[in-house]
XYZ file of C-alpha atoms in Angstrom:
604
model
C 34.771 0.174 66.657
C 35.595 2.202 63.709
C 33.421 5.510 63.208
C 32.426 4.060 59.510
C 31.270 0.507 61.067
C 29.366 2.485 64.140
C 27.757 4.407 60.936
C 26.557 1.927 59.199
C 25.579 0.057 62.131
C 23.207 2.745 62.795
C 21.654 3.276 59.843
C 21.066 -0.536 59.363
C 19.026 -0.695 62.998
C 15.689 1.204 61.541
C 15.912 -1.261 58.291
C 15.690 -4.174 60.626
C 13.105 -2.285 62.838
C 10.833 -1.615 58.762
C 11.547 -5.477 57.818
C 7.556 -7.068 57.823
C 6.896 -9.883 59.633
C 5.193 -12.997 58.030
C 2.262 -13.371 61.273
C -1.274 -12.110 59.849
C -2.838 -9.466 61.892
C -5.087 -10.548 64.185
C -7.829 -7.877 64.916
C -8.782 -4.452 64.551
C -11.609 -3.460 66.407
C -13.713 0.493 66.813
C -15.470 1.745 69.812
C -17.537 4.897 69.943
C -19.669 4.542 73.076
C -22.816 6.365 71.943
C -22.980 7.014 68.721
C -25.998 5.797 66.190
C -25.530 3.051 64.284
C -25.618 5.481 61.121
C -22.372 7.329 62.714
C -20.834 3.831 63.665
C -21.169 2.872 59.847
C -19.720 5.674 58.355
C -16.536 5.509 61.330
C -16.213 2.166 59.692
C -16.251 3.185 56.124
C -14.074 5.582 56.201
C -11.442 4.200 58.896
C -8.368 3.956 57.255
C -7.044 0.984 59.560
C -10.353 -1.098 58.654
C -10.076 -0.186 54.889
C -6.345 -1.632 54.708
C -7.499 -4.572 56.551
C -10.540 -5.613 53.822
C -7.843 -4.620 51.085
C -5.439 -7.142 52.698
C -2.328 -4.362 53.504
C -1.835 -5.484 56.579
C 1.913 -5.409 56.679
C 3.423 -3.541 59.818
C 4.737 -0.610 57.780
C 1.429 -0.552 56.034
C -0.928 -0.606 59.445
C 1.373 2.235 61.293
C 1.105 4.492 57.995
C -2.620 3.984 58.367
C -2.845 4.015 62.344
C -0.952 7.577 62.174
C -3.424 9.089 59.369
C -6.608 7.675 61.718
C -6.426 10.527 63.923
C -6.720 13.116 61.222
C -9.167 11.162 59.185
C -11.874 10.925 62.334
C -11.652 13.953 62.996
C -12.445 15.405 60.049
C -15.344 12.867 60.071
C -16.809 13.953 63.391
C -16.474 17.884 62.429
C -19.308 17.022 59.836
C -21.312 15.459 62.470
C -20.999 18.544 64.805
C -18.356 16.929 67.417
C -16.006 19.119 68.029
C -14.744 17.810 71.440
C -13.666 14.223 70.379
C -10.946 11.987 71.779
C -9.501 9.606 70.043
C -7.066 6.779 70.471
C -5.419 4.084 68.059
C -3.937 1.519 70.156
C -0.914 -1.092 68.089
C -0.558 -3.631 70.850
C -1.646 -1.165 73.507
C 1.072 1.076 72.949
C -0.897 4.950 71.393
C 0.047 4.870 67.690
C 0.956 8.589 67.920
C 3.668 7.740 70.746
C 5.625 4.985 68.387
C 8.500 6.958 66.418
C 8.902 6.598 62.789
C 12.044 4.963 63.668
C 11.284 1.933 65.451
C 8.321 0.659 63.795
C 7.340 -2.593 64.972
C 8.034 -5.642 63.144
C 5.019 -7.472 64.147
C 1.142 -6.413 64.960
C -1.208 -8.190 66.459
C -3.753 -6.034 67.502
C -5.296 -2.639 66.882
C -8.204 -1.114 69.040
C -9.761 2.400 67.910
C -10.808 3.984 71.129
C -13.973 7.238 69.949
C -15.448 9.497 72.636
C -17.708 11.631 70.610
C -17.914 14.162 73.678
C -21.289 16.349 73.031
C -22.752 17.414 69.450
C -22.241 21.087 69.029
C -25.026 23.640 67.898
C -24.868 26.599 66.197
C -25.172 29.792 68.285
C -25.076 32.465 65.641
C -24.538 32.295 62.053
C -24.435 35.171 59.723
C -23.209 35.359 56.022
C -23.136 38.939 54.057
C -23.741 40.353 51.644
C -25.740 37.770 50.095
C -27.859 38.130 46.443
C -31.530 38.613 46.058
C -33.421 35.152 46.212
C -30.299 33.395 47.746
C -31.734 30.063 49.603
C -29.226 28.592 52.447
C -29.455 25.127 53.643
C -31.934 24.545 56.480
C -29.761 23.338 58.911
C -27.725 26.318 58.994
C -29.611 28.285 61.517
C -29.553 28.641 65.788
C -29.964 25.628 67.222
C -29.177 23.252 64.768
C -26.364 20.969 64.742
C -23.185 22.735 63.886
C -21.862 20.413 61.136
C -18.946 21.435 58.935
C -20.425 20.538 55.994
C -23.471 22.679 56.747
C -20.986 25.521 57.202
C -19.386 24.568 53.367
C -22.528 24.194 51.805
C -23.829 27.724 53.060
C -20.474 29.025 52.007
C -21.204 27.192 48.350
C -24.705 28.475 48.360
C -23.931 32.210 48.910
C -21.005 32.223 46.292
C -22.961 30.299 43.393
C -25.588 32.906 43.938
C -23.394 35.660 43.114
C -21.951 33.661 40.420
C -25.266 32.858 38.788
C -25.846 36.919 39.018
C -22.414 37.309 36.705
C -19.857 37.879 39.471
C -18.011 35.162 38.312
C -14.904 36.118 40.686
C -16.843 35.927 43.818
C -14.782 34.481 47.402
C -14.733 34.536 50.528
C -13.489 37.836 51.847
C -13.169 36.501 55.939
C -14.451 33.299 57.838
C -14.679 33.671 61.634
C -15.682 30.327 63.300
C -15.313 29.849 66.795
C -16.034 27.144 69.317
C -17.311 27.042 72.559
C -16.401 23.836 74.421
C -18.605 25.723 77.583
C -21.731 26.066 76.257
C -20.834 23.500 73.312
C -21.719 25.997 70.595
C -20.558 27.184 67.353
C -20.498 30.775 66.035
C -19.626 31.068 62.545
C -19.445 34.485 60.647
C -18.997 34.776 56.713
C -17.897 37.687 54.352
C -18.344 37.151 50.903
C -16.704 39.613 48.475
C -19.021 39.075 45.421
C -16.677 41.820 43.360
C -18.258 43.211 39.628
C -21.042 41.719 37.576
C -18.389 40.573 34.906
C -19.733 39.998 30.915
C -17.994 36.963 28.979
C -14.346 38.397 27.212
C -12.098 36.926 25.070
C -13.021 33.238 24.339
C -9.866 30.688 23.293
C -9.605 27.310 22.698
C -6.512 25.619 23.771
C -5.066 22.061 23.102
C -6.870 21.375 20.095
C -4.512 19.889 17.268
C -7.338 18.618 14.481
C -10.207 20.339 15.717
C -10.579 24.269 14.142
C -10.557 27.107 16.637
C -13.536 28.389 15.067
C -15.827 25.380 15.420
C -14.822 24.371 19.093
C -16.056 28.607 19.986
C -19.598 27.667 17.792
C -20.567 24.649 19.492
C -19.530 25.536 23.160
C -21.926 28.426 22.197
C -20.790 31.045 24.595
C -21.358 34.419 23.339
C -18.333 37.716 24.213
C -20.498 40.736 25.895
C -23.175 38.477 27.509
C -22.979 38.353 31.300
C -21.059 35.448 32.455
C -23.118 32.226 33.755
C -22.084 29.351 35.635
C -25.147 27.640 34.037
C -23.934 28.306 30.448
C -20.391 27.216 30.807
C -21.537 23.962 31.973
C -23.934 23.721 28.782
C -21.232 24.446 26.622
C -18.552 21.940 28.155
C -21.764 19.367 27.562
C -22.191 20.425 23.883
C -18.397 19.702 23.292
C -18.465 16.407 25.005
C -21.769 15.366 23.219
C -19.711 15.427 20.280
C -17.841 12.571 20.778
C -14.212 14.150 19.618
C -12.966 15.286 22.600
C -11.904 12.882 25.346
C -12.637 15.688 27.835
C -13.515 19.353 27.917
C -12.785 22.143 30.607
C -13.623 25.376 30.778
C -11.556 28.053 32.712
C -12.824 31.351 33.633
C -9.785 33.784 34.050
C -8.371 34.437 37.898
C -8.637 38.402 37.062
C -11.042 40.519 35.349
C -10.036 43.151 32.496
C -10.343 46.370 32.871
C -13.610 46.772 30.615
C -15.884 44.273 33.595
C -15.199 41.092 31.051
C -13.387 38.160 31.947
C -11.712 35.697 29.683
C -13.211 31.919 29.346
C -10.301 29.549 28.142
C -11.521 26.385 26.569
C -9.408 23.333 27.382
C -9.473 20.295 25.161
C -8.344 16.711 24.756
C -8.983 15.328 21.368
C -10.179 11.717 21.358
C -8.537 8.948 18.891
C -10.106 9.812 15.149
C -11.598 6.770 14.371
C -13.441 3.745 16.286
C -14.677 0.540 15.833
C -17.781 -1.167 17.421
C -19.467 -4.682 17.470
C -22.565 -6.213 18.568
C -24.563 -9.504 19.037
C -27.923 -10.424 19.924
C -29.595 -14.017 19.890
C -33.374 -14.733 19.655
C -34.234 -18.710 19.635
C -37.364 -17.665 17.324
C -35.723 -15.243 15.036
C -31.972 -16.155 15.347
C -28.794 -14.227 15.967
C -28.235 -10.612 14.673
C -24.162 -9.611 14.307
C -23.302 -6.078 13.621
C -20.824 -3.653 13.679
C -19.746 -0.159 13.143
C -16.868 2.570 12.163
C -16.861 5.698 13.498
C -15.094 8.646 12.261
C -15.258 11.503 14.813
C -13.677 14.229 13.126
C -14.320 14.196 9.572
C -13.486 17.359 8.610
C -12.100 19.229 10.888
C -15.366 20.700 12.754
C -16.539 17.989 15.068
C -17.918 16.363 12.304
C -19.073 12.400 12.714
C -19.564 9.881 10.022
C -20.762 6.502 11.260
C -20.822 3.363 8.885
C -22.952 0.647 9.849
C -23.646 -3.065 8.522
C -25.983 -5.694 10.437
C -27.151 -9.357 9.263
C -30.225 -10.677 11.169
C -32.029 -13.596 11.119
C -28.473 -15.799 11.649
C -29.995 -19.350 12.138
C -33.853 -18.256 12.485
C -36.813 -20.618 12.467
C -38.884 -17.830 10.554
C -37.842 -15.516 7.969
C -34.483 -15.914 6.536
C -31.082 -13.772 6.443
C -31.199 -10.243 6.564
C -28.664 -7.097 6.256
C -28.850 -3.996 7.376
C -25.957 -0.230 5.389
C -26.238 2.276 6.746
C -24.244 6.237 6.416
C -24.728 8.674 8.967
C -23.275 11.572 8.913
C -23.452 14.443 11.768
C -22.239 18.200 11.547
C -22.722 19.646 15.248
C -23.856 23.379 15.989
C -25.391 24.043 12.431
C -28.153 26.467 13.092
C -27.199 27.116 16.536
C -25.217 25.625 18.992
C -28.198 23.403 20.272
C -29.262 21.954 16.573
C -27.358 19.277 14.508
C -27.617 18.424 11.107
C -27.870 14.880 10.138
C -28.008 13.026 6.943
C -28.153 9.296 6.285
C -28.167 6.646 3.455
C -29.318 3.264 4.051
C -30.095 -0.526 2.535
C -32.260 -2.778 3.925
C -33.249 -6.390 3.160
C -36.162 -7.704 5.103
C -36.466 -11.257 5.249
C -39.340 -11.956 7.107
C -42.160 -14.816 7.308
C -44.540 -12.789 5.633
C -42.469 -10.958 2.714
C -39.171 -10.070 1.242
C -38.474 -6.247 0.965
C -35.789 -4.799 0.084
C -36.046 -0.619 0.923
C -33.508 2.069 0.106
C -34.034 5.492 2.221
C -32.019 8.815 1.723
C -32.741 11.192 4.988
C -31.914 14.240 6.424
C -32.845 15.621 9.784
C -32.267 18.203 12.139
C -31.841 17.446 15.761
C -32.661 19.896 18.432
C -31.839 19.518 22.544
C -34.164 22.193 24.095
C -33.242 21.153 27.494
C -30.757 18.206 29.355
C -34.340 16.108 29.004
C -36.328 17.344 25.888
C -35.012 16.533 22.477
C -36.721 17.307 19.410
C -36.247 15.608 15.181
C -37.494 17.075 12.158
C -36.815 16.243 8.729
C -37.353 14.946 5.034
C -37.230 11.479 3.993
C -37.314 9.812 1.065
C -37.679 5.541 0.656
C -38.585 3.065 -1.782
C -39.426 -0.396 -0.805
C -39.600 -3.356 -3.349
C -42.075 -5.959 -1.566
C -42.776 -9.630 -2.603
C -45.359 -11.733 -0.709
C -47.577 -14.613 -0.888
C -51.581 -15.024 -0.431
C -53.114 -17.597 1.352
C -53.705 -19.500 -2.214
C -49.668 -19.397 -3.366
C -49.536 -16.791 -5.741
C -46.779 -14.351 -5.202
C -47.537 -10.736 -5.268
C -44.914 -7.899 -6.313
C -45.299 -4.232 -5.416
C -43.427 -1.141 -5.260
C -44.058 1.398 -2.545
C -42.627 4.990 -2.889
C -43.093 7.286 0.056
C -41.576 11.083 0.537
C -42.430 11.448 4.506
C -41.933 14.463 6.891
C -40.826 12.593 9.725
C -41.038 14.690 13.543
C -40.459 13.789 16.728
C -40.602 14.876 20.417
C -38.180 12.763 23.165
C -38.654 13.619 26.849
C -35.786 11.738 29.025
C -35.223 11.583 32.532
C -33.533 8.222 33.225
C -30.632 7.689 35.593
C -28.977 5.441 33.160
C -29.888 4.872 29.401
C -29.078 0.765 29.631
C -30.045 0.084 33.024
C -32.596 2.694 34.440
C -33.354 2.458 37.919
C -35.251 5.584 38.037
C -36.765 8.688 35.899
C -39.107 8.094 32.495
C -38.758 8.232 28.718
C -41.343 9.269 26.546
C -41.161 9.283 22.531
C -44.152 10.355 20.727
C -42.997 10.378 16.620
C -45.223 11.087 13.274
C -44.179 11.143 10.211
C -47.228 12.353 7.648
C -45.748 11.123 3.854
C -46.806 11.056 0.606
C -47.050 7.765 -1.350
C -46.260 7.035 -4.914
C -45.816 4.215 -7.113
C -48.355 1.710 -5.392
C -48.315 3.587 -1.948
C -50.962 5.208 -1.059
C -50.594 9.087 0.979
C -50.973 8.797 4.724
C -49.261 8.923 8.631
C -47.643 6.706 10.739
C -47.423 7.660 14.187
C -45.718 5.672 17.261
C -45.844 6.641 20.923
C -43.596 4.841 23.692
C -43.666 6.050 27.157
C -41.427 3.748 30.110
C -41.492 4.378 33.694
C -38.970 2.851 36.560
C -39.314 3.469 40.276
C -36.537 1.742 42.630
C -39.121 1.745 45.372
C -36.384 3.958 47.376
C -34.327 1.020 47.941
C -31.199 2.797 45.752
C -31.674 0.548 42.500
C -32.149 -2.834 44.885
C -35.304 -3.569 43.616
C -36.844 -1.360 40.367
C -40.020 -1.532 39.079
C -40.293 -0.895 34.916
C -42.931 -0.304 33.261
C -43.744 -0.235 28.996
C -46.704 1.242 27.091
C -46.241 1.170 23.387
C -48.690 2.156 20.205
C -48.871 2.642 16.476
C -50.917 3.761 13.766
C -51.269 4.042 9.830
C -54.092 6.139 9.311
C -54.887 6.478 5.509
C -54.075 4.368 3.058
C -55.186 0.454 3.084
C -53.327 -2.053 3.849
C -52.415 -3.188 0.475
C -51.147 -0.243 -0.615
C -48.899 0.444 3.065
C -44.976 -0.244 2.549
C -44.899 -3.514 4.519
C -42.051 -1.922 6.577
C -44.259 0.285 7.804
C -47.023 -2.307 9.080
C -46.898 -3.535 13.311
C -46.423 -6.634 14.351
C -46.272 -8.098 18.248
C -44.066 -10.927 19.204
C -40.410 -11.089 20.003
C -37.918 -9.230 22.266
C -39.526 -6.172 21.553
C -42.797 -6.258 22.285
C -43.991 -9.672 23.476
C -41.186 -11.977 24.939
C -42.541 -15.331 24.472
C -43.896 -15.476 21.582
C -41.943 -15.967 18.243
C -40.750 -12.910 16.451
C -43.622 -11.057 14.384
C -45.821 -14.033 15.091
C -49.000 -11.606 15.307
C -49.973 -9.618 12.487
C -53.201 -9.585 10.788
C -55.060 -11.271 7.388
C -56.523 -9.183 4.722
C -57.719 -9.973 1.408
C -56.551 -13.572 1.648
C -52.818 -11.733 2.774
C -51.044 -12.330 5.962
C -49.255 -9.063 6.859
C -48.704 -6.746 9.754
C -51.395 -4.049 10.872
C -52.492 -0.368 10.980
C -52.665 -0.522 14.905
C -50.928 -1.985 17.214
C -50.179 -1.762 21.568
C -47.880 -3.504 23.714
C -47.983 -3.598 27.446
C -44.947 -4.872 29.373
C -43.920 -4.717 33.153
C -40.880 -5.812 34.717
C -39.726 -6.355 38.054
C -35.685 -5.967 39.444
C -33.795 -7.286 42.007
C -29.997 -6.950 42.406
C -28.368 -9.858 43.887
C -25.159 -8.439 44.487
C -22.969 -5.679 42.246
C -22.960 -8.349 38.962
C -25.932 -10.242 39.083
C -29.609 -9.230 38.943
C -32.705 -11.768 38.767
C -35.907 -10.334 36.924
C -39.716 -11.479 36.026
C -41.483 -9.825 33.590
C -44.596 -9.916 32.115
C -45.456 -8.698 28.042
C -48.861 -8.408 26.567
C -49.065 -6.705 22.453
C -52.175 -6.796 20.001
C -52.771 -5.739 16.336
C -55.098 -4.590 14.330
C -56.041 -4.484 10.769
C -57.385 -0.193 11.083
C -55.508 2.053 13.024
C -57.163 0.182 16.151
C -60.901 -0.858 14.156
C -61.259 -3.933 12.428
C -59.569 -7.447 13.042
C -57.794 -7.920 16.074
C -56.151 -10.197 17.928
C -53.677 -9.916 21.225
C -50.916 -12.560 22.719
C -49.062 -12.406 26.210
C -45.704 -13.881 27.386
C -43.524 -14.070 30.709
C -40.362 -15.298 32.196
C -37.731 -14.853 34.098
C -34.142 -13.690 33.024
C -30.493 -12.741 35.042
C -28.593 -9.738 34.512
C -24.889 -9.609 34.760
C -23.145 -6.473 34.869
C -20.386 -5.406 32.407
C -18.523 -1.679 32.024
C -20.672 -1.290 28.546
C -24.239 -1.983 29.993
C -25.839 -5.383 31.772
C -25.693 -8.519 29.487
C -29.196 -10.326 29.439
C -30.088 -13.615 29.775
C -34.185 -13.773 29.380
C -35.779 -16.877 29.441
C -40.001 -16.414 28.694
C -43.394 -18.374 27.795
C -46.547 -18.101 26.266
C -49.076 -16.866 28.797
C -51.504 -16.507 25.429
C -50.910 -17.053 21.853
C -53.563 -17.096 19.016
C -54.994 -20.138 17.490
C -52.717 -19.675 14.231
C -48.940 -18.857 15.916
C -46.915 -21.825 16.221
C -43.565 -21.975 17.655
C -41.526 -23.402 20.705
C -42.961 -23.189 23.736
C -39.836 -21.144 25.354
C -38.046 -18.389 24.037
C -34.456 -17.630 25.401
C -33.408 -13.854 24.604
C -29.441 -12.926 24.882
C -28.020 -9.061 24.239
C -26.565 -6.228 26.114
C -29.075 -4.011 27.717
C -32.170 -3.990 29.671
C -35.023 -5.249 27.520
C -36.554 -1.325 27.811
C-alpha cells in the first residue's frame, strides 16, 4: 500500500470511530450509597451526564464529552459537602469512561451507570485566619468540629477580605492559604493570611466608553467623591445611581490593580450607553369600564446629562358601560443628580379628560417635584403643583351644573419598599403615605388630601409557591365641602382598583341632590397565590372599599367583591386574567353580575 493511502487510511479510522449512531440511549442511572436525599438531589442537578440527557444531547460524542467532565464536576460538588475521600466511577457500557481514548469513541451507547462512594465527611481540625479587622464576623460553621466544607473555607476567605475592604483597603488578598487533609483522622486544617495592605482614599475618577453621555455628569451622579476613603458600599451605590438612569445598558466600576504613591487609588467608570430613544405600549380591559390603550416615547438622553423626557398619551373608557371615552398627555421630564447625587428633579405637563358616570372634567396640571432615595427602600417626593379642572355634572333633578376648580397644592410623599419583585411580589411590603395641603381658587375651596396604601406578601416559606397578599388603602379631603372639592380629587370604590366586582366608581356618595365621590374612603383586599407550574398561577381574592361623604363622618356606604383569576407569566411581568362577583353591593349600583379584569401585573 502506498504511504499516502496508509495515511489517509489512518486518519479516516477515528472519523468512523466519531460518526453518531441513530439508537437512543437507553439509561443513565447515579448511585451514592449513603448520602441524604438533599445530597442525592443536588448529585442529580448538577450531573453533567443527567443534564445532557433532559436536554436531549445524547449523541455518543456528546455523552463521552460529558462522562469525561463528571469526574471533575463531583468532585468539586462533594468538596462543598466536606468529602474529601470520594470515589467515583462513570461506567459507558461497563467499560470506566476515563479508560476510553479520545480516539476510539464509541459509536453507540447504551448505558451509563455513575458509581459515588462518599467515603467519610471531613471536619475541621484547626482553622485560623490573620490579621483580621475589628468587628469582622466569620461564618459559623467555620470553627473545630464542624464540617469542613469548601465553601465554608471561601466564604471565611470572602468575609475577612470585605472587612478590610469596607475599612478602605480596597487592595486587600490573600497573602498564603495552607489547607491540608488528613485522610487518618479525616480532618481538615486550613490556615489563612490576609495581606489587607494601606487604608487607600478614592483618586482619580474617569469615565470610559461613554460617546453621548458628558464626562462630567456620569462623575455627578455615580457620586463618588476624590480624597474620601474608598468603600465597597459606595461604589455599588454609585453603579445603582447610573443604572437607575435608564441610559446606560450597563455600568461597571473598576478600582485600579495598584495604588499611587499618595494612599489613593483610581476608580474607572465603565459604560455602555443604551439606544436613545424607546417606545412602549399598553392595554388593559375592564367589562364595567372598558378597555384603556396607551403608549409612550422615551427619550433617555436628552441633553447630554442623563437627562429623560417621557411622552405619554392614554384613552380609557374604550367600549365602557359607564362613563364615556377618555384621554390621558402627559410630559415628564427628569434631570438626575440635581442637588446631590441622590435627588432628581422632575417636571411634568399634563391633559386630562375625565369621562365618568358622574361628570365630565377636563383638568390641566403643570408640576414640578423633587425626588429623593434616602436608602435602596425609602424614597421621598416633594413639590409644587399647580391644576385647574373644568367640571360639568348633573343633580338628581337634570339640571347641569358648571364649575371651575383652581388648586396650587404642595404635594409630599414618603415610599417605604421592600418587595422582591415590583409586578409580582412574593415577599417584602410597600407602604405609601402622600399629602398634598393646597390652596383653592376660583370655586375651590383651601384644604388636604391625604392617601395612605400599605401591602404586605408572605410566601409562607414555600419559595413564592403559595403567597399570601394583603391591601389596606385610605383617603381623605379634610376642608373644604364637597361642592367646592375638584371632582378629581373625590374617592370612589369599585373596579380593579379597589373593589373587583363591582362596576368601576359604582360607590360614591349623594350630597345636595349630587351624586359624586367622597371625602373618605378605605379599601380592604386580600389575595391568595398558588403557582401551578413556571407560567401559570391560579388566585382567589377577596375586595371590600367604602366611602364617605366627611373625611370618614357623615354618609356612608361599603360594597365587597371576589373571584378567582390565572396568572400567566411573560418576560415583562404576569398577564392577568381576573374573573370576580359581588359579595355586597348597595341598593343603588347596578351592573353585571361578573366582572372579568385583563392587564399585565398583579392586581397590587
Amino acid at each position: 500500500m502506498r504511504w499516502w493511502r496508509a495515511l489517509a487510511l489512518s486518519l479516516s479510522l477515528p472519523l468512523v470511530a466519531l460518526a453518531p449512531s441513530a439508537k437512543a440511549l437507553e439509561s443513565i442511572e447515579l448511585n451514592a450509597p449513603g448520602a441524604s436525599d438533599s445530597l442525592i438531589e443536588t448529585l442529580r442537578a448538577s450531573s453533567l451526564l443527567l443534564t445532557a440527557q433532559t436536554t436531549d444531547r445524547t449523541a455518543p460524542l456528546d455523552l463521552m464529552a460529558a462522562a469525561r467532565a463528571e469526574y471533575g464536576r463531583l468532585i468539586t460538588l462533594l468538596y462543598e459537602e466536606a468529602y474529601y475521600a470520594p470515589v467515583i466511577h462513570v461506567y459507558v457500557d461497563g467499560r470506566e469512561a476515563a479508560d476510553i481514548s479520545p480516539l476510539q469513541n464509541p459509536g453507540q451507547i447504551d448505558n451509563i451507570r455513575i458509581d459515588v462512594t462518599l467515603g467519610p465527611q471531613f471536619t475541621f481540625s484547626d482553622v485560623s485566619i490573620e490579621p483580621l479587622a475589628p468587628g469582622t464576623e466569620l461564618p459559623e460553621g467555620f470553627a473545630v468540629g464542624q464540617p469542613a466544607r469548601s465553601t465554608t473555607v471561601r466564604a471565611a476567605l470572602n468575609a475577612g477580605l470585605d472587612a478590610w475592604r469596607a475599612r478602605g483597603h480596597a487592595l486587600a488578598e490573600a497573602a498564603d492559604q495552607q489547607i491540608v487533609a488528613n485522610h487518618r483522622d479525616h480532618t481538615l486544617r486550613v490556615r489563612l493570611r490576609l495581606a489587607p495592605g494601606e487604608a487607600l482614599r478614592i483618586g482619580a475618577i474617569t469615565p470610559a466608553g461613554q460617546q453621548r453621555t458628558r464626562p462630567q455628569r456620569i462623575v455627578d451622579i455615580a457620586g463618588l467623591e476624590p480624597g474620601v476613603l474608598h468603600d465597597p458600599e459606595a461604589i455599588t451605590d454609585a453603579e445603582t445611581r447610573l443604572r437607575e438612569t435608564g441610559t446606560f445598558a450597563s455600568v461597571v466600576l473598576e478600582t485600579a490593580e495598584t495604588a499611587n504613591p499618595d494612599d489613593t487609588v483610581d476608580v474607572t467608570i465603565r459604560v455602555d450607553e443604551a439606544p436613545l430613544r424607546r417606545l412602549g405600549f399598553g392595554a388593559e380591559i375592564d367589562s364595567e369600564s372598558g378597555g384603556r390603550l396607551s403608549g409612550f416615547w422615551l427619550h433617555r438622553n436628552l441633553l447630554g446629562g442623563a437627562e429623560r423626557l417621557r411622552l405619554e398619551a392614554a384613552v380609557d373608557g374604550i367600549g365602557a358601560r359607564v362613563g364615556g371615552l377618555g384621554f390621558t398627555l402627559d410630559a415628564r421630564y427628569t434631570r438626575p443628580a440635581t442637588l446631590d447625587p441622590d435627588t432628581d428633579l422632575e417636571l411634568g405637563l399634563s391633559a386630562t379628560r375625565l369621562n365618568e358616570d358622574d361628570y365630565l372634567a377636563d383638568a390641566y396640571e403643570a408640576s414640578g417635584l423633587l425626588r429623593r432615595q434616602f436608602s435602596d427602600a425609602l424614597e421621598g417626593e416633594a413639590g409644587l403643583s399647580l391644576r385647574f379642572e373644568n367640571a360639568s355634572y348633573d343633580n338628581n333633578s337634570g339640571v347641569t351644573i358648571y364649575r371651575d376648580f383652581g388648586t396650587f397644592g404642595i404635594p409630599v410623599s414618603l415610599t417605604h419598599d421592600t418587595r422582591d419583585e415590583a409586578l409580582d411580589a412574593t415577599s417584602g411590603h410597600y407602604v405609601s403615605l402622600d399629602a398634598m395641603p393646597y390652596l383653592g381658587f376660583a370655586d375651590a375651596e383651601s384644604g388636604i388630601r391625604l392617601q395612605f396604601d400599605a401591602r404586605l406578601y408572605n410566601d409562607l416559606g414555600t419559595e413564592g409557591r403559595v403567597t399570601l397578599a394583603a391591601r389596606a388603602q385610605l383617603g381623605a379631603v379634610v376642608g373644604p365641602a364637597i361642592n367646592n372639592t375638584p371632582r378629581g380629587f373625590l374617592f370612589y370604590s369599585g373596579g380593579g382598583g379597589s373593589v373587583r366586582g363591582l362596576p368601576y366608581q359604582s360607590l360614591g356618595v349623594t350630597v345636595g341632590n349630587v351624586n359624586s365621590g367622597g371625602r373618605g374612603f378605605a379599601a380592604l383586599s386580600t389575595e391568595a397565590r398558588v403557582r401551578i407550574n413556571d407560567s401559570f398561577s391560579v388566585v382567589a381574592f377577596a375586595d371590600a372599599g367604602a366611602v364617605s361623604s366627611g373625611a370618614f363622618s357623615g354618609q356612608n356606604d361599603w360594597q365587597a367583591g371576589g373571584g378567582v383569576g390565572v396568572r400567566y407569566a411573560t418576560p415583562i411581568g404576569p398577564l392577568r386574567l381576573d374573573l370576580a362577583v359581588p359579595i355586597r353591593r348597595n341598593a343603588g349600583v347596578t351592573g353585571s353580575n361578573l366582572q372579568i379584569y385583563l392587564g399585565i401585573g398583579q392586581a397590587f
